[in-house]
Coordinates of C-alpha atoms and ligand atoms in Angstrom, one line a residue:
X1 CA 89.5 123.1 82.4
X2 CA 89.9 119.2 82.2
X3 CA 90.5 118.5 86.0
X4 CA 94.1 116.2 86.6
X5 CA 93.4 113.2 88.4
X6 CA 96.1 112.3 91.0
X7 CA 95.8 108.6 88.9
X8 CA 94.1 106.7 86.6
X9 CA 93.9 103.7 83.9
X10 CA 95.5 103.3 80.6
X11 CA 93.3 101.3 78.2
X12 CA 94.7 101.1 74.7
X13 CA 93.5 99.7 71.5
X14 CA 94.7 96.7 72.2
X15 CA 93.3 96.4 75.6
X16 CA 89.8 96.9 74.3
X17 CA 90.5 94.4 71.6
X18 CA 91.6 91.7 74.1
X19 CA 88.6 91.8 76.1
X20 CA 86.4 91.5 72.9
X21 CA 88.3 88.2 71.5
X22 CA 87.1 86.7 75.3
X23 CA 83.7 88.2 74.4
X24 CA 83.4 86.4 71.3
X25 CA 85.4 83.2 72.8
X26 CA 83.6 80.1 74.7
X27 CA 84.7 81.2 77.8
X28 CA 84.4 84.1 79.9
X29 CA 84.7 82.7 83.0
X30 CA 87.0 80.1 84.2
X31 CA 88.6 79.4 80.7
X32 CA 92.4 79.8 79.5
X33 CA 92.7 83.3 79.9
X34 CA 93.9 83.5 84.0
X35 CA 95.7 80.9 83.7
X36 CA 97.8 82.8 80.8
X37 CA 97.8 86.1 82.9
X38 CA 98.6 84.0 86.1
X39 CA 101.7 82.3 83.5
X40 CA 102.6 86.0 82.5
X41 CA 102.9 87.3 86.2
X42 CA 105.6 84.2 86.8
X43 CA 107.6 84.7 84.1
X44 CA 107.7 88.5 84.7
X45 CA 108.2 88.5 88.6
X46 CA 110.3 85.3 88.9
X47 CA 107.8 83.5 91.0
X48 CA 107.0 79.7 91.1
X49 CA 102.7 79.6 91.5
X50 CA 100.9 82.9 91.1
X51 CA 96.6 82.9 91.9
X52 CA 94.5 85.6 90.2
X53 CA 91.7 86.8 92.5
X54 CA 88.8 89.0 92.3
X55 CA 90.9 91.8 94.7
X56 CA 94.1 92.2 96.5
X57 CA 92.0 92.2 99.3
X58 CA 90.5 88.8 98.4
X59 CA 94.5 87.6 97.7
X60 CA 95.6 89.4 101.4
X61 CA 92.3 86.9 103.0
X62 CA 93.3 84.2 101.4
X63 CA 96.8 84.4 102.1
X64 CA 96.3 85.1 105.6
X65 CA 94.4 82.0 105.8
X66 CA 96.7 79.9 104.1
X67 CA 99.4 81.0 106.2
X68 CA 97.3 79.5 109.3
X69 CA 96.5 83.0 110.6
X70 CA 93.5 82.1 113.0
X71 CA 92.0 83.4 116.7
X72 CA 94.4 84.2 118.8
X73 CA 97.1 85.4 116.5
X74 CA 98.4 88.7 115.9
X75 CA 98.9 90.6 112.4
X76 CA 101.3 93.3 112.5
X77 CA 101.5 95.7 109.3
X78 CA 102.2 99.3 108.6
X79 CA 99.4 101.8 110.1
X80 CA 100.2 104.1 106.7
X81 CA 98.3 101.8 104.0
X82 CA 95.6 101.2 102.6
X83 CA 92.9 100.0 105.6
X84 CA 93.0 96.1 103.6
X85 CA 96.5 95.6 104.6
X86 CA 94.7 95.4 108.3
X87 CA 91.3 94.1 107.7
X88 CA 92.6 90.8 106.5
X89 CA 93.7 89.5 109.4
X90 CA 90.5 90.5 111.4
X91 CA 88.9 88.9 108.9
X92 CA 90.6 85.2 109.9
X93 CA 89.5 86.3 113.5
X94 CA 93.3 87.2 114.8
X95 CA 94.3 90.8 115.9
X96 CA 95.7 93.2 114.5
X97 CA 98.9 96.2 116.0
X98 CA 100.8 98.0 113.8
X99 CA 104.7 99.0 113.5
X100 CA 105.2 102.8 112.6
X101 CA 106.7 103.8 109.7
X102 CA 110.0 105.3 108.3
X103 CA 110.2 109.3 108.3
X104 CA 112.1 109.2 105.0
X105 CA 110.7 106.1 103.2
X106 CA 107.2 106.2 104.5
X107 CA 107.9 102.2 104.7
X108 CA 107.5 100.0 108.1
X109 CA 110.9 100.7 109.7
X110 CA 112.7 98.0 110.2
X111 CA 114.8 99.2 113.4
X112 CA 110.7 100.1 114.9
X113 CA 109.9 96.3 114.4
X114 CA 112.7 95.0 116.1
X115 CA 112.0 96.9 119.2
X116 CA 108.7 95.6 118.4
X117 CA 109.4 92.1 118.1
X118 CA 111.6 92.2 121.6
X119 CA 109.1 93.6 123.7
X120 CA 106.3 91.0 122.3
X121 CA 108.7 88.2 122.5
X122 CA 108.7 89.4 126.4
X123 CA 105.0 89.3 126.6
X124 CA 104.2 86.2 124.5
X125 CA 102.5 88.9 122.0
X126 CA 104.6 87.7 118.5
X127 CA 103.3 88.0 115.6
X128 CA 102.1 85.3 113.1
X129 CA 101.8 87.4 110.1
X130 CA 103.5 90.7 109.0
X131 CA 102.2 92.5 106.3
X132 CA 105.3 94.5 104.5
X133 CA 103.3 97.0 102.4
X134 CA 105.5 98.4 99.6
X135 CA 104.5 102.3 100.1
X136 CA 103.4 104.3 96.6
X137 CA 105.7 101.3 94.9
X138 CA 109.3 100.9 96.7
X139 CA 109.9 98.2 98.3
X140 CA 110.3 97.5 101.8
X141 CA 113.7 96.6 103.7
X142 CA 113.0 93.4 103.2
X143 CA 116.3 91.8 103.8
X144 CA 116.0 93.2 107.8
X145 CA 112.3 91.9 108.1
X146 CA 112.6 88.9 106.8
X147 CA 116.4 88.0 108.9
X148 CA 113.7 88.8 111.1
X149 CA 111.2 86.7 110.1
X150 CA 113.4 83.7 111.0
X151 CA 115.3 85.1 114.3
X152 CA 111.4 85.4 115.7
X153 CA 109.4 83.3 113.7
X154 CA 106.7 84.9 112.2
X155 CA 105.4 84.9 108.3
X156 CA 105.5 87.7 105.8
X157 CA 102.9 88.5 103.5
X158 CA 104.0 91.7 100.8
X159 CA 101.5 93.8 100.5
X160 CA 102.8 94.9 96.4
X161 CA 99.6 96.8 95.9
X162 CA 101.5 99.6 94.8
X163 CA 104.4 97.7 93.6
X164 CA 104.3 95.7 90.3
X165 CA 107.2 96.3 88.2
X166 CA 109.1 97.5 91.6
X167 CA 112.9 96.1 91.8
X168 CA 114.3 95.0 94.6
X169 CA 117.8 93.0 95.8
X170 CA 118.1 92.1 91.4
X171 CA 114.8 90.8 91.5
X172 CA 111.1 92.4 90.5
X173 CA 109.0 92.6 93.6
X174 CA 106.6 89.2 93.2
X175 CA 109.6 86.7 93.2
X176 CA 108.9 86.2 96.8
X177 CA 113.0 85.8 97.5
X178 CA 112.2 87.1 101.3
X179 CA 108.4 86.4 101.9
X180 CA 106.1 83.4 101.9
X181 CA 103.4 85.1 99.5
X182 CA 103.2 88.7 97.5
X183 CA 100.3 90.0 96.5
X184 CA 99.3 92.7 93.6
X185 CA 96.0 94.9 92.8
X186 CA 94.2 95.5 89.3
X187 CA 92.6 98.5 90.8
X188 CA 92.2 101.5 87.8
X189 CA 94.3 103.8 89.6
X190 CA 97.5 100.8 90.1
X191 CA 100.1 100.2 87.6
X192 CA 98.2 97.7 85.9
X193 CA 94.5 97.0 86.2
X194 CA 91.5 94.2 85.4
X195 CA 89.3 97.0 86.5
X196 CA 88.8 95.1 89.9
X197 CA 91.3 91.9 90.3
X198 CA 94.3 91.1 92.2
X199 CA 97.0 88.2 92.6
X200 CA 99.1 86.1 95.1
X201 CA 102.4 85.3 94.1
X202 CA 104.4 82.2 96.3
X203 CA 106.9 79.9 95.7
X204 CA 105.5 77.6 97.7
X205 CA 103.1 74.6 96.1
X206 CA 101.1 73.9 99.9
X207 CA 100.2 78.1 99.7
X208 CA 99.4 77.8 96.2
X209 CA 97.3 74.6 96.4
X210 CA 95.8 76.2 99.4
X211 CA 94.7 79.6 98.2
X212 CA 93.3 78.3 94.6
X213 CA 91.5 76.0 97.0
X214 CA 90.3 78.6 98.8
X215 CA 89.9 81.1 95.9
X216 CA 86.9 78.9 94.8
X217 CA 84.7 77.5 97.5
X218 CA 87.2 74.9 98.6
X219 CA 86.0 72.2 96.3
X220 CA 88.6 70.0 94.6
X221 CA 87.8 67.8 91.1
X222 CA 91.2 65.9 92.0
X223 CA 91.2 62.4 93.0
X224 CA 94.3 62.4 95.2
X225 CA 92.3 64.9 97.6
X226 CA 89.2 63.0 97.8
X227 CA 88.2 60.4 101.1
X228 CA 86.2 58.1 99.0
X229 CA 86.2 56.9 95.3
X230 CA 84.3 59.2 92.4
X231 CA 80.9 59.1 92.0
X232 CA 81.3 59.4 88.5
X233 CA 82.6 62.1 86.0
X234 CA 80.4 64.8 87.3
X235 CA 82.0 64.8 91.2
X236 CA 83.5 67.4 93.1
X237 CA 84.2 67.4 96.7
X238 CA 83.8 70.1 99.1
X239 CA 87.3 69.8 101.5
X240 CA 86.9 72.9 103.9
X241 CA 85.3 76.4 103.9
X242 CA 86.2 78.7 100.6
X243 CA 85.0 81.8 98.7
X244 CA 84.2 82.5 95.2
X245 CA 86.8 85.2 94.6
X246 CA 87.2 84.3 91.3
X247 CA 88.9 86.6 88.6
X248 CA 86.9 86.4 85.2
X249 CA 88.4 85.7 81.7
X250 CA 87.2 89.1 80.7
X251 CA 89.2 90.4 83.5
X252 CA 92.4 88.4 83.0
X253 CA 92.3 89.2 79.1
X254 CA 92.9 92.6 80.0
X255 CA 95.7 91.9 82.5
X256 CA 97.3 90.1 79.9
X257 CA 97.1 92.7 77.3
X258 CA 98.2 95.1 80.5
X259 CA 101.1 93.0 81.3
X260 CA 102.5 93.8 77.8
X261 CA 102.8 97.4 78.5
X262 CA 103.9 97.2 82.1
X263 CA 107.6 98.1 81.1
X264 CA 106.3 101.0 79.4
X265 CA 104.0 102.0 82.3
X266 CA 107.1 101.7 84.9
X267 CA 109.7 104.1 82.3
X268 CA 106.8 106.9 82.2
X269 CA 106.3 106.9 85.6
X270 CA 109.8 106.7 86.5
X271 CA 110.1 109.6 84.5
X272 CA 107.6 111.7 85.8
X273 CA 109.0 111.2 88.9
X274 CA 112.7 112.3 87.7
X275 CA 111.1 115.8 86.4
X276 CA 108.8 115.9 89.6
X277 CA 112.4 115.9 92.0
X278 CA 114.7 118.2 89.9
X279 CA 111.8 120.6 89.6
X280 CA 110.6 120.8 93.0
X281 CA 113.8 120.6 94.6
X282 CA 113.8 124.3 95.7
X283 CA 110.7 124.3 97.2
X284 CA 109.6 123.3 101.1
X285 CA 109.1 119.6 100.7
X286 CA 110.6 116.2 100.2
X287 CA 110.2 113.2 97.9
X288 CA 110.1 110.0 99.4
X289 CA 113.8 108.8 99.5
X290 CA 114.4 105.7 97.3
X291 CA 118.2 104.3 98.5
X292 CA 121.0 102.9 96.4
X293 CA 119.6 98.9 95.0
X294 CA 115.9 99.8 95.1
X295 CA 113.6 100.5 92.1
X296 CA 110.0 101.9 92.2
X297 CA 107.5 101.7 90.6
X298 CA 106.1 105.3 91.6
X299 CA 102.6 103.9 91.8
X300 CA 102.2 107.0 93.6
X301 CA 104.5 110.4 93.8
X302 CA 103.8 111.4 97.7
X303 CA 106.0 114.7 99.3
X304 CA 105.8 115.7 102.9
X305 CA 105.4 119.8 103.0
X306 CA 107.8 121.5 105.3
X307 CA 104.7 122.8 107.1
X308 CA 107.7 124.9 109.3
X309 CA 108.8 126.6 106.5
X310 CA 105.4 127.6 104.7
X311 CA 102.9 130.7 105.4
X312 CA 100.3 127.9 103.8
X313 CA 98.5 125.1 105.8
X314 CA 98.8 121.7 104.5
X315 CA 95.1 121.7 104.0
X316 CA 95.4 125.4 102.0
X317 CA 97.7 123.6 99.7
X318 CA 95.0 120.7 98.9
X319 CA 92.2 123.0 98.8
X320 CA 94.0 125.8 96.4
X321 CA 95.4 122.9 94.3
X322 CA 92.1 121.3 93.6
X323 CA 90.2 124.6 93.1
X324 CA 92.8 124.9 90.2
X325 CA 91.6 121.2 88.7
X326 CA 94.5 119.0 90.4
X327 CA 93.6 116.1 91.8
X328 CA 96.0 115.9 94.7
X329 CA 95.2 113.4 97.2
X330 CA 96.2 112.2 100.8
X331 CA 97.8 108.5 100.7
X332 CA 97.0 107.5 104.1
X333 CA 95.0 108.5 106.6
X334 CA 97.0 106.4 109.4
X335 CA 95.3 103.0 110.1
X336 CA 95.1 103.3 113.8
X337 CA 92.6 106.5 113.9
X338 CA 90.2 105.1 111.7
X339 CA 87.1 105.1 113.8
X340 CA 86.9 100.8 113.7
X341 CA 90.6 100.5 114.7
X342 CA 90.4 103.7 117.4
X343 CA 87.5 101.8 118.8
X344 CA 89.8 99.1 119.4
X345 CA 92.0 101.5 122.0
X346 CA 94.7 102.6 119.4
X347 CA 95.1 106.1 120.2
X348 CA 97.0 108.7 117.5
X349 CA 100.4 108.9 119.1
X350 CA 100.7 105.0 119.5
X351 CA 102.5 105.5 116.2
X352 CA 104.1 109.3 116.0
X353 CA 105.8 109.0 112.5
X354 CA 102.7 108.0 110.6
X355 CA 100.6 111.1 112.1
X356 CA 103.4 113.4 111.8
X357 CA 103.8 112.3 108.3
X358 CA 99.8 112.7 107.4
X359 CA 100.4 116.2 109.3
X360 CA 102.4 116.7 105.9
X361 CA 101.9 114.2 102.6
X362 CA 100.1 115.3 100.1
X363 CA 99.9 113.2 96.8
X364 CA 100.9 114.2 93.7
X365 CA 99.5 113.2 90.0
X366 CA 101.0 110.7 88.3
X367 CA 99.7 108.1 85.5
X368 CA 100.8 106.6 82.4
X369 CA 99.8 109.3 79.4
X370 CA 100.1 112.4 81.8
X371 CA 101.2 114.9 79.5
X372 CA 104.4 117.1 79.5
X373 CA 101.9 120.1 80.3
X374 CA 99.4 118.4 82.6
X375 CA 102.9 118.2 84.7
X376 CA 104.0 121.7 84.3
X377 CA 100.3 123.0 85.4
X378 CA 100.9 120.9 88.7
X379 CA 104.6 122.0 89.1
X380 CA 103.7 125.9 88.2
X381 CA 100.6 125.4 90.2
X382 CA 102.7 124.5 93.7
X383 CA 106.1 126.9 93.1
X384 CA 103.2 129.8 93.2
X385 CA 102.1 128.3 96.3
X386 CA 105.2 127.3 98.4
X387 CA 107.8 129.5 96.6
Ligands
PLP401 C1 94.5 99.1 96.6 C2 95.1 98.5 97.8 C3 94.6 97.3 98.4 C4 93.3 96.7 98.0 O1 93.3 96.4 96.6 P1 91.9 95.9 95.9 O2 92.3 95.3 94.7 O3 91.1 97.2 95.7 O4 91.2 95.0 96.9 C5 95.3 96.7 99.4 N1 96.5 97.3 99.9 C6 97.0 98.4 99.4 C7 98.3 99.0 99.9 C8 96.3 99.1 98.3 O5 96.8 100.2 97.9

């Protein structure tokens, strides 16, 4: 039995032969190719300047930094995520609190950071940065946060890990219509992939001048940033402290290619997701709830067991189902208990909705070429189980 993973890449012909041409091109590193998948993420999400990067975590740290996120600032994001959503803004040396989620959407609730922002506008506490992470692929309230944004003046990063090919308010998720930046991942198991990549998307040309600066060591071959006159045609000036986090042409030729099929990738798992509801809706759990005007992008299918209503344990269900070869999963362990973030004094019930949500999620699989039976194994697999 071929285990089912709970995700996973799909490379096609053309893919493979994308990366090849770079192979057998000049360049396979800072050549045409990002700047074409960089072109192709614009014209898809609707956004003015997009940056391809080496990670999404590279694009959340340089983000951060070019939203002036420093020492003695606060990041606030959701504590169900992935632990980068967090780590970026210790990385810039500000700290970090989080804003607990949604029951139904698994998504920072909006009405949570209001109370939030209140109490911290009481203390002097407010956030410079909040990182909306668009949970398994729909998108955030981001209408609310950002009315927010401006009534309490903080910045807003999107953490579209999960999310390309997402719709939101008309728009796909990257346009950046309520946020300053968005960023994506290439990861294998996302919607599309580079093997390891990401982007920043921002309609902003200071962000986008900043984080290409900042994408690659801070040097600038431009004239109009230099202090003194050329040295000649071989000069580059270093203006302040950046990183190499680089995407390579090999890597954007495949995001390209990737790009073409992202459509394609968003019907399937739309799809999947359609047959995963109206076949599981007998059974003790619920699908995340996607409201009237948003779109995901089901990066991930995640239910939360009615662990009342079962003679099963939430961990019975994860150990039976992988015994049987499917790859079900746990999409997040909350944030705040991680041992690095619990050594900061977070304790569990800082944030009751994310740990009585990981008390029940379990993640279900879903990829572009799962098969009709792969899907039935899984659904047979948990009616025997819950039913
Ligand atoms: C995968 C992921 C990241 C990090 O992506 P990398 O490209 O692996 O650095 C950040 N945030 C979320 C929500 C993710 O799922």
């Amino acid at each position: 039995m071929i285990p089912i993973p709970y995700g996973r890449q799909d490379i096609n012909q053309d893919d493979i032969q994308s990366v090849i041409d770079i192979l057998h091109s000049e360049f396979i590193t800072q050549g045409p190719a990002v700047t074409n998948f960089e072109n192709a993420a614009i014209s898809y999400c609707g956004a003015e300047h997009a940056i391809a990067l080496n990670s999404a975590t590279s694009a959340l740290h340089v983000a951060c930094l070019a939203l002036g996120l420093g020492s003695g600032d606060w990041l606030w994001t959701s504590p169900i995520t992935f632990v980068a959503s967090a780590n970026c803004g210790l990385y810039c040396g500000a700290q970090v609190d989080f804003v607990d989620i949604d029951p139904q959407t698994f998504n920072l609730c909006p009405r949570a950071l209001e109370t939030k922002l209140v109490t911290a506008e009481r203390e002097g506490r407010l956030p410079k940065v909040l990182v909306a992470v668009h949970m398994c692929g729909l998108p955030c309230d981001m209408v609310k946060i950002h009315a927010l944004s401006i009534r309490y003046g903080f910045r807003i990063i999107e953490d579209a890990s999960h999310a390309i090919g997402a719709q939101y308010d008309g728009s796909h998720i990257g346009k950046c219509t309520h946020s300053d930046i968005t960023i994506f991942s290439f990861h294998p198991v996302k919607i599309i992939t580079t093997a390891e990549g990401g982007m920043a998307l921002t309609n902003s040309p200071d962000l986008a001048k900043k984080m290409r600066s900042l994408r690659s060591h801070g040097i600038s071959r431009d004239a109009s940033d230099m202090n003194q006159p050329s040295h000649g045609s071989w000069y580059y000036q270093q203006l302040e402290l950046g990183y190499n986090y680089r995407m390579s042409d090999i890597q954007a030729a495949l995001g390209c290619s990737q790009m073409r099929r992202l459509d394609n990738f968003i019907q399937q798992r739309n799809a999947l997701a359609e047959r995963y509801a109206s076949e599981l809706l007998d059974l003790p759990l619920t699908p995340q709830k996607v409201n009237p005007g948003y779109q995901s992008s089901f990066h991930l299918y995640v239910v939360r067991l009615s662990t009342d209503k079962m003679r099963v344990s939430q961990r019975d269900v994860f150990d039976r189902l992988r015994s049987q070869g499917i790859g079900v999963n746990l999409h997040y362990i909350p944030v705040h208990i991680q041992p690095f973030y619990a050594a900061m004094g977070f304790s569990p019930g800082d944030f009751p909705n994310a740990m009585a949500y990981y008390a029940q999620a379990i993640t279900l699989p879903l990829f572009h070429g799962m098969t009709d039976t792969q899907q039935s194994q899984v659904i047979h697999a948990l009616c025997n189980l819950l039913k």
